[in-house]
Structures are given as C-alpha cells and as structure tokens.
Coordinates of N, CA, C and O in Angstrom, one line a residue:
M1 N 135.1 148.4 66.9 CA 135.6 147.5 68.0 C 135.2 146.4 67.6 O 133.9 146.4 68.5
A2 N 136.0 145.0 67.7 CA 135.4 143.4 68.3 C 135.4 143.5 69.4 O 136.7 143.7 69.9
F3 N 134.6 143.0 69.8 CA 134.6 142.0 71.3 C 135.8 140.7 71.1 O 135.4 139.9 70.1
K4 N 136.5 140.0 72.6 CA 137.3 139.2 72.0 C 136.8 138.6 73.7 O 136.8 139.0 74.4
V5 N 137.2 137.1 73.7 CA 136.6 136.3 74.7 C 137.5 136.8 75.9 O 137.3 137.2 77.3
E6 N 138.8 136.7 75.6 CA 140.0 137.5 77.0 C 139.7 138.9 77.4 O 140.5 139.0 78.1
D7 N 139.0 139.5 76.6 CA 138.8 141.1 77.3 C 137.2 141.0 78.2 O 137.2 142.3 78.7
L8 N 136.6 139.9 78.1 CA 135.8 139.8 78.8 C 135.5 139.7 80.3 O 136.5 139.0 80.6
S9 N 134.9 140.8 81.2 CA 134.9 140.6 82.7 C 133.8 140.9 83.3 O 133.0 141.7 82.4
P10 N 133.5 140.5 84.7 CA 132.1 140.6 84.9 C 132.0 142.3 85.3 O 133.1 143.1 85.5
T11 N 130.9 142.7 85.4 CA 130.5 144.1 85.6 C 131.0 143.9 87.1 O 130.8 143.8 88.1
P12 N 132.2 145.3 87.4 CA 132.5 145.8 88.9 C 131.3 145.8 89.5 O 129.9 146.6 89.6
G13 N 131.3 144.7 90.8 CA 130.3 144.6 92.0 C 129.1 144.0 91.8 O 128.8 143.6 92.9
S14 N 129.4 143.1 90.5 CA 128.6 142.1 90.7 C 129.1 140.6 91.3 O 128.4 139.7 91.1
R15 N 130.2 140.6 91.1 CA 130.7 139.6 92.0 C 131.7 139.7 93.1 O 132.5 140.6 93.2
T16 N 130.9 139.1 94.8 CA 131.3 139.5 95.7 C 132.1 138.2 96.2 O 132.0 137.3 96.0
S17 N 133.2 138.3 97.3 CA 133.7 137.3 97.7 C 133.1 136.6 98.1 O 132.1 137.4 99.1
E18 N 133.0 135.3 98.7 CA 132.4 134.2 99.4 C 132.5 135.1 100.9 O 133.5 135.0 101.5
K19 N 131.4 135.1 102.0 CA 131.6 135.4 103.1 C 132.4 134.1 103.9 O 131.9 132.8 103.6
R20 N 133.7 134.1 104.9 CA 134.5 133.1 105.4 C 134.0 132.9 106.7 O 134.5 134.0 107.7
I21 N 133.1 132.3 107.1 CA 132.2 132.4 108.7 C 133.2 131.1 109.5 O 133.4 130.1 109.0
G22 N 133.8 131.7 110.9 CA 133.8 130.9 111.8 C 135.6 130.9 111.2 O 136.1 129.7 111.6
R23 N 136.3 131.9 110.6 CA 137.5 131.9 110.7 C 138.6 133.0 111.5 O 139.5 132.9 111.4
G24 N 137.9 132.8 113.0 CA 138.7 133.6 113.5 C 138.2 135.1 113.8 O 137.4 135.3 113.4
I25 N 138.6 135.7 115.2 CA 137.9 136.6 115.4 C 138.6 138.1 114.6 O 137.7 138.6 114.1
G26 N 139.4 138.0 113.8 CA 140.1 139.0 112.7 C 139.1 138.9 111.8 O 139.0 140.3 111.5
S27 N 138.2 137.9 111.4 CA 137.7 138.0 110.3 C 135.9 138.7 110.3 O 135.5 139.2 109.3
G28 N 136.3 138.9 111.7 CA 135.0 139.7 112.0 C 133.4 138.8 112.3 O 132.4 139.1 112.7
M29 N 133.5 137.5 111.6 CA 132.5 136.7 111.9 C 133.2 135.2 112.7 O 132.8 134.1 111.9
G30 N 134.1 135.4 113.5 CA 134.5 134.3 114.4 C 133.5 134.0 115.2 O 132.3 134.4 115.2
K31 N 133.9 133.8 116.2 CA 133.4 132.7 117.5 C 132.0 132.5 117.3 O 131.9 131.0 117.1
T32 N 130.8 133.1 117.1 CA 129.4 132.4 117.2 C 129.5 131.9 115.6 O 127.8 131.4 115.2
A33 N 129.7 132.6 114.6 CA 129.8 132.5 113.4 C 128.9 132.8 112.6 O 127.5 131.9 112.0
T34 N 128.2 134.6 113.0 CA 126.8 134.9 112.6 C 125.8 134.2 113.2 O 124.8 134.8 112.8
R35 N 125.8 133.6 114.0 CA 124.7 132.6 114.4 C 123.9 133.4 115.4 O 122.7 133.2 116.3
G36 N 124.4 134.2 116.0 CA 123.7 135.0 117.6 C 124.4 134.0 118.6 O 124.9 133.2 118.4
H37 N 123.6 134.7 119.3 CA 123.9 134.2 121.1 C 122.7 133.0 121.5 O 121.8 133.9 121.7
K38 N 122.6 132.0 122.2 CA 121.8 131.0 122.4 C 120.2 131.5 121.6 O 120.9 131.3 120.4
G39 N 119.7 130.7 122.5 CA 118.0 130.7 121.5 C 117.7 129.9 121.0 O 118.4 128.8 120.8
Q40 N 116.5 129.2 120.6 CA 115.9 128.1 120.3 C 116.8 127.5 119.1 O 116.8 126.6 119.1
G41 N 116.8 128.3 118.2 CA 117.2 127.3 117.0 C 118.9 127.8 117.4 O 119.3 127.4 115.8
R42 N 119.9 127.5 118.1 CA 121.2 127.4 118.0 C 121.5 126.5 117.5 O 122.6 126.4 117.1
A43 N 121.0 125.2 117.9 CA 121.7 124.0 117.2 C 121.5 123.6 115.9 O 122.1 123.6 115.5
T44 N 119.9 123.6 115.5 CA 119.5 123.3 114.6 C 119.5 124.8 113.3 O 120.1 124.1 112.2
G45 N 119.3 125.6 113.6 CA 119.0 127.3 113.3 C 117.6 127.3 112.7 O 117.3 127.6 112.1
K46 N 116.8 125.7 113.1 CA 115.2 125.7 112.4 C 114.6 125.7 113.4 O 114.6 124.8 114.5
V47 N 113.1 125.6 113.0 CA 112.2 125.6 114.2 C 110.7 125.0 112.9 O 110.8 125.8 111.6
A48 N 110.6 124.2 113.1 CA 109.3 123.5 112.2 C 108.5 125.0 112.3 O 108.0 125.5 112.6
A49 N 107.8 124.8 110.6 CA 106.9 125.9 109.8 C 105.8 125.6 111.3 O 104.9 126.4 111.0
R50 N 105.1 124.4 111.5 CA 103.7 124.4 112.0 C 103.8 124.4 113.3 O 102.6 124.3 114.0
F51 N 105.1 124.9 114.0 CA 105.4 124.9 115.5 C 105.1 126.5 115.8 O 105.6 127.2 114.9
E52 N 104.1 126.3 117.0 CA 103.6 127.6 117.2 C 104.1 128.3 118.7 O 102.9 128.6 119.2
G53 N 105.0 128.0 119.0 CA 105.5 128.5 120.4 C 104.9 128.0 121.5 O 105.3 128.0 122.4
G54 N 104.5 126.4 121.3 CA 104.0 125.9 122.5 C 102.3 125.8 122.3 O 101.8 125.1 123.1
Q55 N 102.2 126.6 121.8 CA 100.5 126.8 121.7 C 100.0 125.7 121.0 O 100.8 125.0 120.1
T56 N 98.7 125.3 121.6 CA 98.1 124.2 120.7 C 97.9 124.4 119.1 O 97.4 125.0 118.7
P57 N 99.0 123.4 118.2 CA 98.8 123.5 116.9 C 97.5 123.5 116.4 O 96.4 123.0 116.4
L58 N 97.4 124.5 115.0 CA 95.9 125.0 114.2 C 95.7 122.8 114.1 O 94.5 122.9 114.4
F59 N 96.1 122.5 113.9 CA 95.8 121.0 113.0 C 95.0 120.0 114.0 O 94.5 119.1 114.0
R60 N 95.7 120.5 115.2 CA 95.0 119.7 116.8 C 94.0 120.5 116.9 O 92.9 119.8 118.0
R61 N 93.7 121.7 116.7 CA 92.8 122.6 117.2 C 91.2 122.8 116.3 O 90.1 122.7 117.0
T62 N 91.7 122.2 114.9 CA 90.9 121.8 114.1 C 89.6 120.7 114.3 O 90.6 119.8 114.4
P63 N 88.5 120.5 114.0 CA 87.8 119.5 114.6 C 87.9 118.5 113.3 O 88.1 118.8 112.2
I64 N 88.0 116.9 113.6 CA 87.3 116.3 112.2 C 86.5 116.2 111.7 O 85.6 115.7 112.7
K65 N 85.9 116.3 110.9 CA 84.4 116.1 110.3 C 84.3 115.0 109.1 O 84.7 115.1 108.0
G66 N 83.5 114.3 109.5 CA 83.3 113.2 108.4 C 84.1 112.3 108.4 O 85.0 111.9 109.3
F67 N 84.0 110.8 107.8 CA 84.7 109.7 107.4 C 85.1 109.8 106.0 O 84.1 109.4 105.2
K68 N 86.2 109.0 105.4 CA 86.3 108.7 104.4 C 86.3 106.8 104.6 O 87.0 106.4 105.2
N69 N 85.6 106.3 103.7 CA 85.4 105.0 103.6 C 85.9 104.0 103.1 O 85.6 104.2 101.6
R70 N 86.8 103.5 103.3 CA 88.4 103.0 102.7 C 87.9 101.7 101.8 O 88.4 101.3 101.0
G71 N 86.7 100.9 102.2 CA 86.2 99.9 101.7 C 85.3 100.0 100.4 O 84.3 99.1 100.0
A72 N 84.9 101.5 100.0 CA 83.9 101.9 99.3 C 84.4 101.5 98.0 O 85.6 101.7 97.6
V73 N 83.2 100.9 97.1 CA 83.8 100.9 95.8 C 83.3 101.7 95.4 O 81.9 102.5 94.9
V74 N 84.1 102.6 94.0 CA 84.0 103.8 93.5 C 83.9 103.4 92.0 O 84.7 103.2 91.4
Y75 N 82.6 103.6 91.3 CA 82.4 103.1 90.3 C 82.4 104.6 88.8 O 82.1 105.7 89.5
A76 N 83.8 104.0 87.9 CA 83.1 105.3 86.8 C 81.7 105.1 86.2 O 81.5 103.9 85.6
T77 N 80.9 106.1 86.0 CA 79.5 106.3 85.7 C 79.8 106.4 84.1 O 80.0 107.1 83.4
V78 N 78.7 106.0 82.9 CA 78.7 106.1 81.5 C 77.1 106.1 82.0 O 76.1 105.2 82.3
N79 N 76.6 107.1 80.9 CA 75.2 107.1 81.2 C 74.8 106.8 79.6 O 75.1 106.6 78.7
I80 N 73.8 106.2 79.4 CA 72.8 105.6 78.1 C 73.2 106.3 76.7 O 73.4 105.7 75.9
S81 N 72.6 107.6 77.3 CA 73.0 108.4 75.9 C 74.1 108.9 75.7 O 74.1 108.6 74.6
T82 N 74.8 108.9 76.5 CA 76.3 108.3 75.7 C 76.5 107.2 75.3 O 77.6 107.5 73.7
L83 N 76.5 106.0 75.1 CA 76.4 104.7 74.3 C 75.4 104.9 73.4 O 76.1 104.9 72.3
E84 N 74.5 105.5 73.2 CA 73.5 105.9 72.5 C 74.2 107.1 71.1 O 74.0 106.6 69.6
E85 N 74.9 107.6 71.8 CA 75.6 108.8 70.8 C 77.1 108.3 70.1 O 77.4 108.4 68.9
R86 N 78.1 107.7 71.1 CA 79.2 107.1 70.3 C 79.0 105.7 69.6 O 80.2 105.3 69.2
F87 N 78.1 104.8 69.8 CA 78.3 104.0 69.1 C 77.1 102.7 68.2 O 76.0 103.8 68.2
E88 N 77.2 102.4 67.3 CA 76.8 102.2 66.5 C 75.9 100.5 66.9 O 76.3 100.2 67.6
S89 N 74.7 100.5 66.6 CA 73.6 99.4 66.8 C 74.2 98.0 66.2 O 75.0 97.8 65.6
G90 N 74.4 97.6 67.3 CA 74.9 96.1 67.7 C 76.6 96.1 68.1 O 77.1 94.9 67.8
S91 N 76.9 96.9 68.5 CA 78.2 96.9 69.2 C 78.4 96.4 70.2 O 77.4 96.5 71.1
E92 N 79.4 95.7 70.7 CA 79.8 95.2 71.8 C 80.6 95.9 72.9 O 82.1 96.8 72.2
I93 N 80.5 96.7 73.5 CA 80.8 97.4 74.8 C 81.4 97.2 75.9 O 80.9 96.6 76.5
S94 N 82.6 97.0 76.0 CA 83.5 96.3 77.5 C 83.9 98.1 77.5 O 84.3 99.3 77.2
P95 N 84.6 97.7 79.2 CA 85.1 99.1 80.2 C 86.3 99.3 79.1 O 86.4 100.4 79.5
E96 N 87.5 98.2 79.0 CA 88.1 98.5 78.0 C 88.0 99.4 76.5 O 88.6 100.3 76.4
I97 N 86.8 99.3 75.8 CA 86.4 99.6 74.8 C 86.2 101.3 75.0 O 86.2 102.3 74.0
L98 N 85.2 102.2 76.0 CA 85.1 103.0 76.6 C 86.3 104.1 77.1 O 86.6 104.7 76.9
V99 N 87.6 103.2 77.3 CA 88.8 104.1 78.1 C 89.8 104.4 76.5 O 90.1 105.3 76.1
Q100 N 89.3 103.1 75.6 CA 90.2 103.4 74.2 C 89.5 104.3 73.6 O 90.2 105.5 72.9
R101 N 88.1 104.4 73.7 CA 87.3 105.5 72.6 C 87.5 107.1 73.3 O 86.7 108.0 73.0
K102 N 88.0 107.0 74.5 CA 88.4 107.9 75.6 C 86.8 108.7 76.0 O 86.5 109.6 76.4
I103 N 85.9 107.7 76.2 CA 84.5 108.1 76.8 C 84.9 108.2 78.7 O 84.6 109.3 78.9
L104 N 85.7 107.4 78.9 CA 86.4 107.7 80.8 C 88.0 107.6 80.4 O 88.2 106.8 79.3
K105 N 88.0 108.5 81.1 CA 89.8 108.6 81.6 C 90.3 107.1 82.5 O 91.1 106.8 82.3
D106 N 89.2 106.9 83.6 CA 90.1 105.9 84.6 C 89.1 105.3 84.9 O 87.9 105.7 84.7
L107 N 89.0 103.6 84.9 CA 88.1 102.7 85.4 C 87.8 102.6 86.7 O 86.8 102.6 87.3
K108 N 88.4 103.2 87.6 CA 88.5 103.2 89.0 C 88.0 101.8 89.8 O 89.1 101.2 89.5
D109 N 87.1 101.5 90.5 CA 87.1 100.4 90.6 C 86.2 99.7 89.8 O 85.3 98.3 90.1
G110 N 86.1 100.2 88.8 CA 84.6 99.2 87.6 C 84.0 99.8 86.9 O 83.8 101.4 87.2
V111 N 82.8 99.9 86.2 CA 82.2 100.9 85.2 C 80.7 100.4 85.8 O 80.2 98.7 85.4
K112 N 79.9 101.9 86.1 CA 78.6 101.1 86.0 C 77.7 102.0 84.7 O 78.1 102.9 84.5
I113 N 77.0 101.4 84.7 CA 76.0 102.2 83.3 C 74.7 102.5 83.8 O 74.2 101.9 85.0
L114 N 74.5 103.7 84.0 CA 73.3 104.8 84.6 C 72.2 105.1 83.4 O 72.4 104.8 82.1
A115 N 71.0 105.3 83.7 CA 70.0 105.0 82.6 C 69.7 106.4 82.3 O 68.3 106.9 81.4
R116 N 69.9 107.4 82.1 CA 69.7 108.9 81.8 C 69.9 108.8 80.2 O 70.7 108.4 79.5
G117 N 69.3 109.3 79.4 CA 68.7 109.4 78.3 C 67.7 108.1 77.9 O 67.5 106.9 78.5
E118 N 67.6 108.6 76.7 CA 66.9 107.2 75.8 C 67.6 106.4 74.6 O 68.7 106.8 74.3
L119 N 67.2 105.3 74.7 CA 68.1 103.9 73.8 C 67.1 103.6 73.0 O 66.1 103.0 73.1
T120 N 67.4 103.9 71.5 CA 66.9 103.4 70.3 C 67.4 102.2 69.8 O 67.0 101.2 69.0
K121 N 68.9 102.0 70.2 CA 70.0 100.7 69.2 C 70.0 99.7 70.5 O 70.0 99.7 71.5
S122 N 70.4 98.9 69.7 CA 70.8 97.5 70.5 C 72.3 97.3 70.9 O 72.5 97.2 69.9
F123 N 72.6 96.9 71.9 CA 74.1 96.8 72.5 C 74.5 95.7 73.0 O 73.5 95.1 74.0
I124 N 75.6 95.0 72.8 CA 75.8 93.8 74.1 C 77.1 94.9 75.1 O 78.0 95.4 74.6
V125 N 76.5 95.0 76.3 CA 76.9 96.2 77.3 C 77.2 94.8 78.4 O 76.9 94.7 78.9
K126 N 78.8 95.2 78.6 CA 79.6 94.4 79.6 C 80.2 95.2 80.2 O 80.8 96.4 80.2
A127 N 79.6 95.4 81.8 CA 80.0 96.4 82.9 C 79.9 95.5 84.4 O 79.7 94.8 84.3
N128 N 80.5 96.1 85.0 CA 80.7 95.5 86.4 C 79.5 95.8 87.3 O 78.7 95.0 87.9
A129 N 78.4 96.9 87.0 CA 77.2 97.4 87.5 C 76.6 98.1 86.2 O 76.6 98.9 85.7
F130 N 74.9 98.0 86.9 CA 74.0 98.3 85.9 C 72.9 99.1 86.7 O 72.8 98.2 87.9
S131 N 72.5 99.9 86.6 CA 71.6 100.2 87.6 C 70.1 99.8 86.8 O 70.3 99.3 85.8
A132 N 69.1 99.7 87.8 CA 68.1 98.4 87.2 C 67.3 99.1 86.2 O 66.9 98.1 85.2
T133 N 66.9 100.3 86.3 CA 66.4 101.4 84.9 C 67.2 100.9 83.6 O 66.7 101.0 82.5
A134 N 68.6 101.0 83.8 CA 69.4 100.9 82.5 C 69.6 99.6 82.0 O 69.3 99.6 80.9
K135 N 69.6 98.7 83.3 CA 69.4 97.3 82.6 C 67.8 96.7 81.4 O 68.1 96.5 80.6
E136 N 66.9 97.7 82.1 CA 66.0 97.3 81.4 C 65.7 98.0 80.1 O 65.0 97.4 78.9
K137 N 66.3 99.3 79.8 CA 66.3 100.1 79.0 C 67.1 99.2 77.9 O 66.4 99.3 76.6
I138 N 68.1 98.3 78.2 CA 69.1 98.1 77.4 C 68.5 96.7 76.7 O 68.3 96.7 75.6
E139 N 67.7 96.1 77.5 CA 67.1 94.6 77.1 C 65.8 95.0 76.4 O 65.5 94.1 75.4
S140 N 65.4 96.2 76.7 CA 64.1 96.4 75.8 C 64.2 97.1 74.7 O 63.2 96.8 73.3
A141 N 65.5 97.4 74.3 CA 66.0 98.0 73.0 C 66.5 97.0 72.3 O 67.2 96.8 71.2
G142 N 66.5 95.6 72.7 CA 67.0 95.0 72.1 C 68.4 94.3 72.5 O 68.9 93.5 71.4
G143 N 69.1 94.6 73.2 CA 70.0 94.4 73.8 C 70.2 93.3 74.8 O 69.5 92.7 75.1
K144 N 71.7 93.6 75.1 CA 72.1 92.5 76.3 C 73.1 93.3 77.1 O 73.9 93.7 77.1
A145 N 72.7 93.2 78.7 CA 73.6 93.5 79.7 C 74.2 92.3 80.4 O 73.6 91.6 81.0
E146 N 75.5 92.3 80.4 CA 76.4 91.5 80.9 C 77.0 92.0 82.2 O 77.6 92.8 82.3
V147 N 77.2 91.6 83.2 CA 77.7 91.9 84.2 C 79.2 91.0 84.4 O 79.2 89.6 84.1
I148 N 80.2 91.7 84.3 CA 81.8 91.1 84.3 C 82.0 90.9 85.7 O 81.6 91.0 86.8

C-alpha cells in the first residue's frame, strides 16, 4: 500500500489546541489569566536572576582584588630561537611577516624580541621593542635590530 500526501495526519495526541488565556470565566483561564494572585512578579512576571530577595547580592559581597592597568603596553613576544628556526640568513623580519608566516596570531600593541636561544644567522629585525640581550645577540651575529 503506497502512502499518499492527502492521507497523512499527525499522531493522535501530538497536536494540542492552544491555551486561550483571559477569555472569560467559562474558559477556566479567565480572571487572573493563569498568573495567580498578587505576589512580587504579578506586574512583569519576572525577577532579575541576580536578585536575592533583598539580601546583599553576591557581586557586592565579594571583594575586589587587584586592578587592570588600562595604560599598559602589551607586546606580542617572539624569541630569537624562533627566528633562527623559521628564517634564512640575511632575511628582513618585520611584524607583518611574523603574522604572515603564522608565528604570531595577533600583534597586540606591538612586537618585542626576546633573547631565549642562540643565534648563528644574521637578520635585519624590525620590531617595536627588544630586550637588551636580544639586541646584543642580533648585533653580535652580524645582524641589525631596528626599533619601529
């Protein structure tokens, strides 16, 4: 027996009629329209999730620890060892190239070169900041450290 579109119907009991609220006493849902009597939420039916019945709320009871310096400069850091692995001798390295080669995801407030690792190749490195040791290592390997 083949099914026909016109013979399809929902399973009995799966489709119920909509509650008709506030449509008179005979409906059984008139007068208060299923909202109950008086009470805090009678006007809007809602109380904020953070409300604790007048008790001092949790966010005011917990102490504030530390602070965040909004004027701080946050650098994306790269070590000399990474430059040694990923670049050929004589390369020019800039923040844009570091992002392009997926060494850095985000430049933040600039790039700072740090001194971890040994350097045998010479590079022309352009960055926003260098640690003193990193600058020394780059120049002793015959490279150049330029502050942007």
